[in-house]
mmCIF file of N, CA and C in Angstrom:
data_model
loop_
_atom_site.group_PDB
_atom_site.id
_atom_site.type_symbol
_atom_site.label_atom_id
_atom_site.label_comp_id
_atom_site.label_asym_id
_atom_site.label_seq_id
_atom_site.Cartn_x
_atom_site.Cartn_y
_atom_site.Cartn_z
ATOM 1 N N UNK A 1 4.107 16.354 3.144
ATOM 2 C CA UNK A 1 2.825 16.385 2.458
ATOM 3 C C UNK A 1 2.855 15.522 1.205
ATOM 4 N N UNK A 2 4.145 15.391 0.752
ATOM 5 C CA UNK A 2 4.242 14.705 -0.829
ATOM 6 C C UNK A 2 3.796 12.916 -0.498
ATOM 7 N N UNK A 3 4.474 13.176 0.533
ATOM 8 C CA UNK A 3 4.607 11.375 1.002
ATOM 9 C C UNK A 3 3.386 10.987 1.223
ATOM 10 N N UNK A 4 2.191 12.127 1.538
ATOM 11 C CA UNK A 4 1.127 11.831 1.810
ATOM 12 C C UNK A 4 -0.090 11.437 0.660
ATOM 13 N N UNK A 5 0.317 11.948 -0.178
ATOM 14 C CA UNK A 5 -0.296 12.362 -1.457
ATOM 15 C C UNK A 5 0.295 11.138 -2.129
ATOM 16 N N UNK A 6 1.431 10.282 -2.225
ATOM 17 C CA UNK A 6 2.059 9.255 -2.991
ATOM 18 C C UNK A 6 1.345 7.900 -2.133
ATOM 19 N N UNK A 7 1.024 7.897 -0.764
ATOM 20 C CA UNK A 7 0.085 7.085 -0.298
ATOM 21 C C UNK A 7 -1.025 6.917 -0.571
ATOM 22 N N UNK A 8 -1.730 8.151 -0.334
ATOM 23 C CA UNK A 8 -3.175 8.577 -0.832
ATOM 24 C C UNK A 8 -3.275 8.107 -2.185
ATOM 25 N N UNK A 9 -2.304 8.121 -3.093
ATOM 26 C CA UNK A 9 -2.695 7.248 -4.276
ATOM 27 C C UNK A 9 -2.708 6.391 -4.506
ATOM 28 N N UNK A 10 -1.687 5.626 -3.731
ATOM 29 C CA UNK A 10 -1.477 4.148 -3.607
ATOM 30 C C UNK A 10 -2.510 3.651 -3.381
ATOM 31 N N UNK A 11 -3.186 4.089 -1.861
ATOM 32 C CA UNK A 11 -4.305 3.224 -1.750
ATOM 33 C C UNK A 11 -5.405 3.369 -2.195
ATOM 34 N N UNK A 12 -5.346 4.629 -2.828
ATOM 35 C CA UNK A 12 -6.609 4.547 -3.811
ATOM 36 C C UNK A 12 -6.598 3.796 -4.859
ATOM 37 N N UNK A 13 -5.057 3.461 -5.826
ATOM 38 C CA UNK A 13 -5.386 2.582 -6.621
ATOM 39 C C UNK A 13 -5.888 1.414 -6.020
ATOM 40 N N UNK A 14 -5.316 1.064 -5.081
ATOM 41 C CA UNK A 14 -5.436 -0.236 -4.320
ATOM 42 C C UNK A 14 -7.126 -0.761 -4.223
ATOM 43 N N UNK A 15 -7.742 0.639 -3.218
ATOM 44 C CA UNK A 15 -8.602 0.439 -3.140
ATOM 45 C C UNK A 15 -9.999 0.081 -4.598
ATOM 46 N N UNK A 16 -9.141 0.727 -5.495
ATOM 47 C CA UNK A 16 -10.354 0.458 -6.630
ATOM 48 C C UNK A 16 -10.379 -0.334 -7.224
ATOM 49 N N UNK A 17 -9.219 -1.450 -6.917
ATOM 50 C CA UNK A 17 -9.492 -2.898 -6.711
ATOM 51 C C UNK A 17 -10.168 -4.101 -5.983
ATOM 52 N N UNK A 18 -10.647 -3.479 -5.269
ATOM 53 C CA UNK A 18 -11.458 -4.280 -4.041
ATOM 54 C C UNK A 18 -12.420 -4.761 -4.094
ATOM 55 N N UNK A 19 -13.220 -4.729 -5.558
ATOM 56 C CA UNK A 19 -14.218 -5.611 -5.429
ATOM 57 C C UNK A 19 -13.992 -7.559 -5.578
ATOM 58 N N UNK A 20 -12.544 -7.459 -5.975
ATOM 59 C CA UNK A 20 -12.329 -9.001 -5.737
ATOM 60 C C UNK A 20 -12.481 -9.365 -4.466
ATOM 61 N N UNK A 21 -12.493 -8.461 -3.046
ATOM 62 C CA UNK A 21 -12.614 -8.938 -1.905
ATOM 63 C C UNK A 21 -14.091 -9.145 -1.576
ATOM 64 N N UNK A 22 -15.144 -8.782 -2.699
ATOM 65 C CA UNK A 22 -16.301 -9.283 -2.179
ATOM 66 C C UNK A 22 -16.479 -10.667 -2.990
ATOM 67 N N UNK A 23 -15.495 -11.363 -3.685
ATOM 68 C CA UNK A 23 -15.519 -12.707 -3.789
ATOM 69 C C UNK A 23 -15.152 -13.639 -2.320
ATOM 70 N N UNK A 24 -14.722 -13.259 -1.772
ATOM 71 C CA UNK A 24 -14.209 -13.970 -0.787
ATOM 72 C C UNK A 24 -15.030 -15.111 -0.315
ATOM 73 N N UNK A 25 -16.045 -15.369 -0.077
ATOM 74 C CA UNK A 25 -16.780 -16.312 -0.351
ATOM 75 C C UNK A 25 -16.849 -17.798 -0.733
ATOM 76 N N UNK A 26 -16.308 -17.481 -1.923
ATOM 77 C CA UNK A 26 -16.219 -18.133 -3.403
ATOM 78 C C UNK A 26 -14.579 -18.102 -3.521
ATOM 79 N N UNK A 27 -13.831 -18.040 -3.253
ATOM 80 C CA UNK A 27 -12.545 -18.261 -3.566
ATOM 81 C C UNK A 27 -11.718 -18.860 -1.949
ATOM 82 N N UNK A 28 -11.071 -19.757 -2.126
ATOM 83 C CA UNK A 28 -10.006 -19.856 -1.507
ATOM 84 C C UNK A 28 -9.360 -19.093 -0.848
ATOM 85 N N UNK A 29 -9.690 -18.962 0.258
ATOM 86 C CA UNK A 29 -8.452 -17.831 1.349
ATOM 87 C C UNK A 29 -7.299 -17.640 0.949
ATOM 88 N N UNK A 30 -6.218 -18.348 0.623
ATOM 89 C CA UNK A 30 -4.940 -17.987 0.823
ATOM 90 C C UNK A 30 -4.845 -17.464 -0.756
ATOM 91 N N UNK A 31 -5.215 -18.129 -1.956
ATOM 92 C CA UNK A 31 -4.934 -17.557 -3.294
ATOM 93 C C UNK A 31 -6.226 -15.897 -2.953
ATOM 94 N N UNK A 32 -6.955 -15.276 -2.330
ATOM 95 C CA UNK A 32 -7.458 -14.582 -2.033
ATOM 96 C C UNK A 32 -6.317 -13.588 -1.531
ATOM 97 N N UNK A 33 -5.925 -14.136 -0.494
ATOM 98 C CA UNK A 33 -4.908 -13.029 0.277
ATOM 99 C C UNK A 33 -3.402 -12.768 -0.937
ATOM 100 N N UNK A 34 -3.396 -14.040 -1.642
ATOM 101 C CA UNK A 34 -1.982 -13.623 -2.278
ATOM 102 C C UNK A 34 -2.594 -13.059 -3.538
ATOM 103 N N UNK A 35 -3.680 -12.465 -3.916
ATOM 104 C CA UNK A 35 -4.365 -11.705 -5.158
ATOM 105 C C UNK A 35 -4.503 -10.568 -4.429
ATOM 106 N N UNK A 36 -5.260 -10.040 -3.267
ATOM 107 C CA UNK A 36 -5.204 -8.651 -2.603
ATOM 108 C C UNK A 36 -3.713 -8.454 -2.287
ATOM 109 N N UNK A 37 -2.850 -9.401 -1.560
ATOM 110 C CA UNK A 37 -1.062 -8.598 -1.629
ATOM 111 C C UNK A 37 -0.661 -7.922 -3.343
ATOM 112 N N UNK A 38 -1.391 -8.853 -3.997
ATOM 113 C CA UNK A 38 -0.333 -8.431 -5.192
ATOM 114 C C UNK A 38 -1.244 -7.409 -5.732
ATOM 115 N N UNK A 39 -2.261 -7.331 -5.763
ATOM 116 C CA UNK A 39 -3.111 -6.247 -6.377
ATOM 117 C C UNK A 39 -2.754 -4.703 -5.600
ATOM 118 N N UNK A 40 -2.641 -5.295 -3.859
ATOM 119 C CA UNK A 40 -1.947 -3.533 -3.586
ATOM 120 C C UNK A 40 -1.109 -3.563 -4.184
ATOM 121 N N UNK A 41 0.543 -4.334 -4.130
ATOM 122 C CA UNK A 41 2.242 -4.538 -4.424
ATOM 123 C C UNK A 41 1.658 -3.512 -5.898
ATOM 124 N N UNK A 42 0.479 -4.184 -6.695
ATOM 125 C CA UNK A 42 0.631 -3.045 -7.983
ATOM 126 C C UNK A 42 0.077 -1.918 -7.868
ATOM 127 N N UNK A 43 -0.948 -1.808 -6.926
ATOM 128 C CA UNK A 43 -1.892 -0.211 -7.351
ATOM 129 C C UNK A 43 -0.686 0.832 -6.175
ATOM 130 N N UNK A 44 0.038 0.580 -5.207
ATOM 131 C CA UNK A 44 1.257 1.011 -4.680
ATOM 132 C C UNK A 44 2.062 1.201 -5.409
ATOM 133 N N UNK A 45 2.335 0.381 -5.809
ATOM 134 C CA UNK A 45 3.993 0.819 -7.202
ATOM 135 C C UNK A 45 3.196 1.674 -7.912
ATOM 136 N N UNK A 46 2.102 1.980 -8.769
ATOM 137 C CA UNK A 46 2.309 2.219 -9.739
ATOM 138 C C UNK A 46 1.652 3.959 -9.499
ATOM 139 N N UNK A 47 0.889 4.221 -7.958
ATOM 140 C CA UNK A 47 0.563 5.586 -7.501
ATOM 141 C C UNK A 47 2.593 6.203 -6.932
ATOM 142 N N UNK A 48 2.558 5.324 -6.303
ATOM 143 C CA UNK A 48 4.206 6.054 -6.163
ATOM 144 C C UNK A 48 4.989 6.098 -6.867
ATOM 145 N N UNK A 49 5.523 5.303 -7.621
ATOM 146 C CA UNK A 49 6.051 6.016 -8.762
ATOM 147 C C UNK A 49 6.003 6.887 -9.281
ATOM 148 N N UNK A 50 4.786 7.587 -9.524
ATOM 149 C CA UNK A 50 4.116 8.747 -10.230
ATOM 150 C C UNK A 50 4.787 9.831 -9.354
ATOM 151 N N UNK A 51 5.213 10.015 -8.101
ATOM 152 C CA UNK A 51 5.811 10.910 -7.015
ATOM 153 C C UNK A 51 7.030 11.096 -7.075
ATOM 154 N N UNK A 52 7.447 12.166 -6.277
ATOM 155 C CA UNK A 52 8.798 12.521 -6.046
ATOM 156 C C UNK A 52 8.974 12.731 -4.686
ATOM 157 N N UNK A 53 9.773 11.886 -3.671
ATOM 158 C CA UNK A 53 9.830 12.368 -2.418
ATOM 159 C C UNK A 53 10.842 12.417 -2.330
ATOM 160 N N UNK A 54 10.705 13.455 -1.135
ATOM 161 C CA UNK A 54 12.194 14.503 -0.829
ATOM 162 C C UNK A 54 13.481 13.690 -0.380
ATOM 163 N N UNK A 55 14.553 13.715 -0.849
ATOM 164 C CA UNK A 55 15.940 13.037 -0.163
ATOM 165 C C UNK A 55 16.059 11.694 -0.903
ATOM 166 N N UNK A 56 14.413 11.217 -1.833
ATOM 167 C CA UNK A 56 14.911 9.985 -2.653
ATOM 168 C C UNK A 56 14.683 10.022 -4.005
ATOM 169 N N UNK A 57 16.242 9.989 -4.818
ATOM 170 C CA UNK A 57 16.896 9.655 -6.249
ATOM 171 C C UNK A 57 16.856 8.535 -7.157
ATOM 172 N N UNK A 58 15.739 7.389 -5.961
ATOM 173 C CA UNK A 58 15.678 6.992 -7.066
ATOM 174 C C UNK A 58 14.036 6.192 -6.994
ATOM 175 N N UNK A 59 13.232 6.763 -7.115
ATOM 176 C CA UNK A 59 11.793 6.746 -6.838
ATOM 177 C C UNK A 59 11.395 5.344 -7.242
ATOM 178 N N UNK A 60 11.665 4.696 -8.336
ATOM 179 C CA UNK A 60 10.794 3.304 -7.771
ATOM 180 C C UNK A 60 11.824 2.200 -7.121
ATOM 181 N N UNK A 61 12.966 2.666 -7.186
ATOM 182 C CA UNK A 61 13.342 1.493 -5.779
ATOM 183 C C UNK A 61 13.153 2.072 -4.434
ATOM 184 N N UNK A 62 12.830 3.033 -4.232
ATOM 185 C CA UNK A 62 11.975 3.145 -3.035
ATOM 186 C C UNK A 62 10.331 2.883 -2.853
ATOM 187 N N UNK A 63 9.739 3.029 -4.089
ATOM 188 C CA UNK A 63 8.504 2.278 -3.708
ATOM 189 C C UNK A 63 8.048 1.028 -3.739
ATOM 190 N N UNK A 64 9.333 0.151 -4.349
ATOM 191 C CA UNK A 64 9.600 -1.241 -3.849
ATOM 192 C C UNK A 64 9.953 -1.525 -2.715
ATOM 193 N N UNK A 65 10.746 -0.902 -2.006
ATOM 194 C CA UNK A 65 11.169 -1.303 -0.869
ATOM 195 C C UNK A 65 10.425 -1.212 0.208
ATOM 196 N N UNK A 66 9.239 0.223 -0.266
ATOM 197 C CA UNK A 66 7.991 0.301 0.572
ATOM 198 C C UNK A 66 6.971 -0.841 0.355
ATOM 199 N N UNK A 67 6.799 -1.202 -0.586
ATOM 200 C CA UNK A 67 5.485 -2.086 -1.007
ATOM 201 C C UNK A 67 6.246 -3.063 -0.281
ATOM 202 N N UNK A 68 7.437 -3.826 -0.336
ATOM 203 C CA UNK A 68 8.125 -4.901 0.110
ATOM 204 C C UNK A 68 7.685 -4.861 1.811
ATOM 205 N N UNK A 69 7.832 -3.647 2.332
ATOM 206 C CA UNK A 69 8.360 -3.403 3.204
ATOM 207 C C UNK A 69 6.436 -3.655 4.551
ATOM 208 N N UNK A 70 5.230 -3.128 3.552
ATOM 209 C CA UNK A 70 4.164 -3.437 4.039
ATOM 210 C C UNK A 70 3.468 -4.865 3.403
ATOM 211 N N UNK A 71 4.419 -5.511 2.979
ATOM 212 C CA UNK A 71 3.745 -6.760 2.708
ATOM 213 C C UNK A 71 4.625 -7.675 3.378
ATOM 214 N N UNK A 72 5.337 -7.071 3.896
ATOM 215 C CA UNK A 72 6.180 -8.478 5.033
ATOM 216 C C UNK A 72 5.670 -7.817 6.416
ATOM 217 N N UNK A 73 4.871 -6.587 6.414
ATOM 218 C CA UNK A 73 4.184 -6.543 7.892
ATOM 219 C C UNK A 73 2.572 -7.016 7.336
ATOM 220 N N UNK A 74 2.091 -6.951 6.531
ATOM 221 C CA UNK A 74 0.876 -6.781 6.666
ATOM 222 C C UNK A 74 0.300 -8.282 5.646
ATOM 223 N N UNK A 75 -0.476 -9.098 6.003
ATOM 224 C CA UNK A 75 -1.419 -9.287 4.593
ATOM 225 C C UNK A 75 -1.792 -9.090 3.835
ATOM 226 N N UNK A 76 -2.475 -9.660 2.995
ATOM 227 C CA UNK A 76 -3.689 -9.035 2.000
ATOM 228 C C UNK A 76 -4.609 -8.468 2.619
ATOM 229 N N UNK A 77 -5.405 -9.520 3.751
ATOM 230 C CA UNK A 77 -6.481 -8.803 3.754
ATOM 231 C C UNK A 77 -6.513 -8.002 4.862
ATOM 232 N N UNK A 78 -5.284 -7.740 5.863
ATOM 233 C CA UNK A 78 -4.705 -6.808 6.554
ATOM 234 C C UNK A 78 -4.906 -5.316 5.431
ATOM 235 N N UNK A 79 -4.253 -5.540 4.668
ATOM 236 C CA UNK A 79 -3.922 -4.318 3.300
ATOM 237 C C UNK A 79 -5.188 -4.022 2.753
ATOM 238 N N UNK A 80 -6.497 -4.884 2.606
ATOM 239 C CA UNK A 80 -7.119 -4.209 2.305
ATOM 240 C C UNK A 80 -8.212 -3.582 3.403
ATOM 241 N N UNK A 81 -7.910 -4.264 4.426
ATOM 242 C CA UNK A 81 -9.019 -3.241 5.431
ATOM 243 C C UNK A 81 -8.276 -1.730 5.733
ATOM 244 N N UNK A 82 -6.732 -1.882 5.676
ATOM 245 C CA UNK A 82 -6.202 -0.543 5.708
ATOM 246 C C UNK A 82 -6.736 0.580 4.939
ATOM 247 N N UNK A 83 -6.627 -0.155 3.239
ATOM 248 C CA UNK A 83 -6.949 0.728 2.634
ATOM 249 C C UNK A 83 -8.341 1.194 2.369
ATOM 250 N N UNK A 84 -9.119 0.039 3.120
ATOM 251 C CA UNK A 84 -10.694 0.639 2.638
ATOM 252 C C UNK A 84 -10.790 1.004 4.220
ATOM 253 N N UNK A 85 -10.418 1.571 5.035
ATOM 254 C CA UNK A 85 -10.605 2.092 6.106
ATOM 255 C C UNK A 85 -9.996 3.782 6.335
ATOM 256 N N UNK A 86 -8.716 3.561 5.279
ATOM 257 C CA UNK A 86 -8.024 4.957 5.101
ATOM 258 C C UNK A 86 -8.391 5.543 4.206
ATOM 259 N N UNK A 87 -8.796 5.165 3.037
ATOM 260 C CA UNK A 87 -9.169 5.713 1.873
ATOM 261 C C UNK A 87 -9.869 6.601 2.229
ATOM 262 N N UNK A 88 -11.131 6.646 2.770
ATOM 263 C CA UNK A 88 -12.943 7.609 2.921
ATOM 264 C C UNK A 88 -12.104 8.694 3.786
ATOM 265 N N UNK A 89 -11.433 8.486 4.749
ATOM 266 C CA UNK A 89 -10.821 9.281 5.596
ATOM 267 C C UNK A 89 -9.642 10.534 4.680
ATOM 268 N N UNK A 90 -9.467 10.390 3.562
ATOM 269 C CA UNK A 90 -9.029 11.398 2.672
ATOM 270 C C UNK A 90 -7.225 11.539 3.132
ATOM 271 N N UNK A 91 -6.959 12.717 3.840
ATOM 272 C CA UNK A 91 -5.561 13.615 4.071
ATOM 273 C C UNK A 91 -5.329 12.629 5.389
ATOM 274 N N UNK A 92 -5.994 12.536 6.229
ATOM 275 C CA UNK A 92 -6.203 12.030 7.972
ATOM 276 C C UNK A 92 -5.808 10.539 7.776
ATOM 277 N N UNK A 93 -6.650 9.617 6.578
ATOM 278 C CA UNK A 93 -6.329 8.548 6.953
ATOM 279 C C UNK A 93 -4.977 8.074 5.974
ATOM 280 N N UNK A 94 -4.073 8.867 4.859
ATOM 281 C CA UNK A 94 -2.666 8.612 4.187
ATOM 282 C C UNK A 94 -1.998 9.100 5.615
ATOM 283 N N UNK A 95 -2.101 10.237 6.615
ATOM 284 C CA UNK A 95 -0.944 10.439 7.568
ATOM 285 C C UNK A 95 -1.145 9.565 8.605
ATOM 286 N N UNK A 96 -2.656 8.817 9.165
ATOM 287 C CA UNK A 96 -2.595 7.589 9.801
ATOM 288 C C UNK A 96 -1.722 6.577 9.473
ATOM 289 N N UNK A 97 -1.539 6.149 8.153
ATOM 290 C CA UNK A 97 -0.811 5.217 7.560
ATOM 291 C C UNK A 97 0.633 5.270 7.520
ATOM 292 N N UNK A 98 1.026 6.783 7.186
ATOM 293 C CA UNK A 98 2.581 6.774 7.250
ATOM 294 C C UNK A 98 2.998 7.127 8.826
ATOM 295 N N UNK A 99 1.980 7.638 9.503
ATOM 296 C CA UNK A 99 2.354 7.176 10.998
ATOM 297 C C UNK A 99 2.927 5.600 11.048
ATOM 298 N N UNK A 100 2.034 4.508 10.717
ATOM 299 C CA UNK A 100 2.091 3.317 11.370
ATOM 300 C C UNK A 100 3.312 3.011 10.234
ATOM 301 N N UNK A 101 3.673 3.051 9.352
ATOM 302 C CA UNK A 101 4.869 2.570 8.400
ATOM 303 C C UNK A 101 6.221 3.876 8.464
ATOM 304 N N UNK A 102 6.098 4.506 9.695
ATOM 305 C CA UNK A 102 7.206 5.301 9.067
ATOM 306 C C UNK A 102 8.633 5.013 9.409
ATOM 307 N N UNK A 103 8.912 4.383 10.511
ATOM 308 C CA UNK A 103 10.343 3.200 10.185
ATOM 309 C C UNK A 103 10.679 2.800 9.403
ATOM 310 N N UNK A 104 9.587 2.088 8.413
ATOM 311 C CA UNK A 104 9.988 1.555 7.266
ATOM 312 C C UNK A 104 10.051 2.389 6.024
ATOM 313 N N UNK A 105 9.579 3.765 6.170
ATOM 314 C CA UNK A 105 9.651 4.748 5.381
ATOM 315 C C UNK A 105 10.796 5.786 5.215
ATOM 316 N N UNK A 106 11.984 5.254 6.318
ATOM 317 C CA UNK A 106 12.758 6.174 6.887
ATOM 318 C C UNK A 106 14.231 5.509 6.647
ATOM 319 N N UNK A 107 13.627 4.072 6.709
ATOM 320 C CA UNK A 107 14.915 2.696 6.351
ATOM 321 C C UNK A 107 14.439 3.093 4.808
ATOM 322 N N UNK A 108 13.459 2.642 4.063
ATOM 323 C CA UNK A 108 13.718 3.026 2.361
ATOM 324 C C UNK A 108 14.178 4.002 1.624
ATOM 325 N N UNK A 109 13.986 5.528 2.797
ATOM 326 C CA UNK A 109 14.144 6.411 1.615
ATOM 327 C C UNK A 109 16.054 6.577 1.778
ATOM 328 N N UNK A 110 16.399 6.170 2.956
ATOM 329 C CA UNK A 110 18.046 6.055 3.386
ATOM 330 C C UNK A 110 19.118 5.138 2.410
ATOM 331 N N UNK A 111 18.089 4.244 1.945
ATOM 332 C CA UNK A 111 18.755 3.165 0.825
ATOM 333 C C UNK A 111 19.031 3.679 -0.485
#
């Protein structure tokens, strides 16, 4: 449940960044996608951090290794349809998410 709740924040910070994605337009695709990677990489670090999950000692090198870990699967703007698709969805759409990342959730918290 914790892991769920350290997502759920993540992408909420994430998400309350997203109105740069209604520039899209007006900006350049790729400096677009590398401003939504780095804008989750921060609203991720900085909701998990705030957490404590079970079996890991040392909490933000595991939420580096997570943020690392969905930005070498995902895009920007992969990352932000996640998160503005999981977000509204509340409890349902953070355990959708650590469904689809939990290999990589299982390799970070082991490190």
């Amino acid at each position: 449940m914790l892991r769920h709740l350290l997502i759920t924040a993540a992408a909420a910070s994430f998400a309350a960044a997203m109105p740069l994605a209604a520039q899209a337009q007006e900006q350049d695709p790729e400096q677009l996608e590398q401003e939504l990677t780095e804008q989750f990489v921060e609203g991720f670090n900085r909701g998990c951090v705030r957490g404590e999950t079970p079996g890991v000692f040392d909490q933000p090198a595991y939420c580096s290794c997570l943020s690392d870990a969905y930005t070498s699967r995902y895009n920007g703007f992969a990352l932000a349809q996640i998160s503005n698709l999981s977000g509204p969805m509340g409890p349902k759409g953070a355990e959708l998410v650590n469904l689809m990342m939990a290999p990589e959730m299982a390799s970070c918290a082991a490190q």
